[in-house]
Amino acid sequence: MNTVVNIHGNYAVWLGLLLWYSFVLAAQGQTLTLPRNGTARVDLRAIGYARYQEPEVPSASPIPIVRTQTALELRPDFLVVYPYARLTVKPRFWAARSKAHSPPPGEWESETDLFLNEAVLRLSLRDDLFLIGGRENLQWGPSLLLSPSNPFIAENVREDAFAEMPGIDYVRAVWVASYSVTASLIANIGEGRHDSLMEEDFRRRYAAKLDLTGAGRYAGFIGSLREDALRRPTLGAYAGANAGEAVVLYAEGQCPPELDEFQALAGGSYTFWGGGMLSVEFFHNGPGMRSGNDFIPQAAEEPTMAPDAFQGSFAYPRAFFRKNYLYLQYHDTWRDLTEGTLRFTQGLDDGSHRLTGIVRHALNDYFTAFLTGHIERGSANDEFGRLVRGSVAIGLEAVY
Amino acid sequence: MRFVTINDAARARLAGFIAVWLTTVLAWAEDHESATEILRRADEARGSMEGVVWSVDVHSVSGRREESLSFSVSNRAYDFLAVYTAPPRQRDARLLMVNRNMWFFRPGLSRAVPISQRQRLLGQAAYGDLASTNYAEEYTPERLPDETLDDRLCFVFDLRAKPDMRTTYDHIIYWIEQETGLGVKARFFTVSGKEIKIARMQYDHVIEDEDGNEQPFISKMTIQDALLSDAVTTIRFGVPDQRPLPDSTFDLNLFTQ
């Protein structure tokens, strides 16, 4: 049996102490009172799961694919609040045993990881002016499939019920100019855990964002520059509106200097009286290919995993290689205890598709059980179904 | 060139017609104005224009099954930020309603998702039920005959959602107690006219209005399913902490941090 231990940087001791202290705080109660009108709180979450994946590629393939995995992740969230400052710290400890399908089957392998997923300090300079810095999951926009208006990170790992979005290091200033207008300046100053999500190299970017809110409608406009292409701005935007009390319509997109590479998403959702919500989205991906298989990695050193990667810290494949996609999602709750989500992604160019189901059932106030499954259909040259046929997983989340 | 001439009798008939028409229009306008004013006063007891922070508990009973949720709610006019405080598995999930746009977020989700006001909160309660009411602006009222409810004489209004408003309910019949001006009962209907639920309201809290006068404020809302008589959801509003809340409390850019 092989054992791999990943401890990032020199802060392992501090993270370990934070983890230990989270148990102490959680055991003592909900909220601690700090000097000078401060409070501190910790929410402790632990997730354990077992997953099985049915590969499509032969075991002799150089593409690394895990077949079976069991894992435990500890996710304490610390929150310290003062009248003019707010600190959030989210260290994570992950331990897993995995058995590979390819390259040629190996032994069970153990891996542990201790990392800081988010740590954000928010300073309120005035009631309407905020400075925010640190590692965070910074996302916006109404879309479910992905957020093309976000120049920093468009993916959202929704397909993996157990993964958290990895944090990236940002600084940003937010000015709430009025009830209807908010302006932000944002820069990604460090890679953070970017490498666990993206294959491409980290690039520093600067963005200005303007948010407008109207009665039952909203819009956002984002202008951004990449450090290595400072004179070539990318423009992004999103907008949404309520069409009645049950229908939400929205659109999102970005337009880079190469106009034929624009991305656009249009979607909407309908809420039934029983509470179920049906969402439909269409995504056009300008840089995508209508055919061909250049995106398929040919060498083992390219760490591609199946789209439903087994763990959030695995290298996630760059999503959406084709030009046009249709996305359907249905979400419902039964008896206020059981939640179900069904997601269907259809590649309109190659005809391949992916179906994901997630069921969460609250066992009591503290424990929630999960059952997830996904199947993919497509040929060796298609986006979905080329690496795996499907997967199934069960898990348990505990919150204290 | 032809001139139209009318004799005295015709002139008198025209004047009479105009007088009747004007009287009818003015009476309708007065009645409508008075209905809107009554609704506005009832709305004031169900939300604060300055800001209020309070705890809200939602308890649902359906047959032998019971569920509860608790929130810390910051409410200003028709906007609110609700942070789940219980049960532990829901803790720190958030709900934001700003200018009729509603967003939901919970730990584990990668980002906030837009939802409609119809989205169910728990039991018979919709997320929109946590918001202050703005019936005076969002609905066109039609006065129905007065009724006595629990020995209290009430105005009864048939409210239809105005076309450009994104309201939680299309059609409401609303009882307002005449002595206190408080909304005490509401029946909610779908567009097709199907009754979905019935709510009763209590006002045991007190807040100060803009002039410093004390006025009753909502403390409890009981919602019963119109079809399932044993399905009841109760929303209990804690003691309101009145304080001015800045726009940033309801800003989506700060929602998840």
XYZ file of C-alpha atoms in Angstrom, chain A residues 30 41 43 45 86 118 120 122 127 130 136-137 139-143 146-147 156 158 165 172 178-179 182 209 211 213-218 242 245-246 270-271 273-275 277 335-337 339 360 362 364-366 399-400, chain B residues 60 65 67 76 79 87-92 94 98-103 106-123 166-170 189-191 196 246-248 251-254 256-257:
108
model
C -22.464 28.171 19.724
C -18.383 30.973 16.290
C -19.532 25.348 12.616
C -18.921 19.676 9.437
C -15.410 40.028 9.842
C -10.841 29.907 2.426
C -11.234 36.080 4.186
C -13.789 41.887 5.398
C -21.606 51.573 5.876
C -15.813 47.455 2.116
C -12.359 32.915 -1.156
C -14.746 31.300 -3.546
C -18.743 33.582 -7.808
C -21.624 35.512 -9.268
C -24.333 35.307 -11.866
C -27.616 33.412 -11.989
C -26.638 30.443 -14.195
C -21.391 27.630 -15.316
C -20.828 31.374 -15.092
C -18.748 25.599 -10.244
C -21.927 21.313 -9.198
C -15.145 25.117 -4.726
C -11.540 43.546 -3.775
C -27.028 53.275 -3.507
C -29.887 50.863 -3.074
C -22.899 48.648 -6.426
C -17.830 45.133 -11.839
C -24.225 45.706 -10.329
C -30.808 46.174 -9.110
C -34.310 47.136 -10.222
C -37.765 46.020 -9.205
C -37.808 42.297 -9.955
C -34.771 42.546 -12.216
C -31.009 42.889 -11.944
C -38.850 37.687 -12.506
C -44.154 34.962 -9.104
C -42.970 31.538 -10.338
C -40.240 27.621 -13.126
C -41.318 26.863 -9.566
C -46.812 25.101 -6.342
C -45.515 21.979 -4.644
C -42.052 23.576 -4.465
C -38.126 23.894 -9.531
C -41.681 16.076 3.483
C -39.116 18.803 4.268
C -36.526 16.071 4.882
C -34.111 16.731 -1.333
C -30.031 14.171 0.376
C -31.949 14.448 6.743
C -32.109 14.125 12.165
C -31.036 17.681 13.007
C -27.349 16.754 12.791
C -22.867 19.019 11.462
C -22.258 20.260 14.976
C -44.758 22.845 10.563
C -44.827 14.813 11.260
C -40.408 20.124 11.384
C -36.159 46.766 5.965
C -36.333 43.520 1.670
C -31.517 23.056 12.830
C -27.727 22.575 12.784
C -27.779 20.861 9.377
C -29.262 24.044 7.860
C -27.163 26.509 9.856
C -25.719 29.478 7.958
C -29.069 32.315 3.685
C -33.878 42.718 -2.443
C -36.265 44.742 -4.584
C -38.335 41.606 -5.310
C -35.250 39.611 -6.400
C -34.695 36.541 -4.243
C -31.454 34.558 -3.776
C -26.126 27.437 1.797
C -22.712 26.102 2.814
C -21.646 23.565 0.211
C -23.278 25.407 -2.675
C -20.723 27.056 -4.908
C -22.743 30.265 -5.115
C -26.093 31.904 -4.510
C -28.905 30.822 -6.816
C -31.875 32.957 -7.868
C -35.263 31.631 -6.724
C -38.833 32.781 -7.145
C -41.014 34.013 -4.299
C -43.184 30.958 -4.749
C -40.360 28.678 -3.530
C -41.518 26.782 -0.454
C -39.856 27.520 2.885
C -41.325 24.847 5.160
C -44.714 23.214 5.313
C -43.969 40.107 -9.119
C -46.036 39.074 -6.115
C -45.984 35.790 -4.226
C -49.736 35.303 -4.710
C -52.009 36.223 -7.616
C -55.542 31.669 -4.460
C -53.755 30.657 -7.647
C -54.354 32.356 -11.025
C -54.138 27.105 -1.634
C -27.808 50.227 5.556
C -28.206 49.235 1.896
C -25.128 47.000 2.228
C -26.198 43.649 -1.172
C -25.608 40.468 -3.139
C -21.844 41.107 -3.364
C -21.600 40.724 0.419
C -22.027 34.943 1.047
C -19.192 36.561 3.042
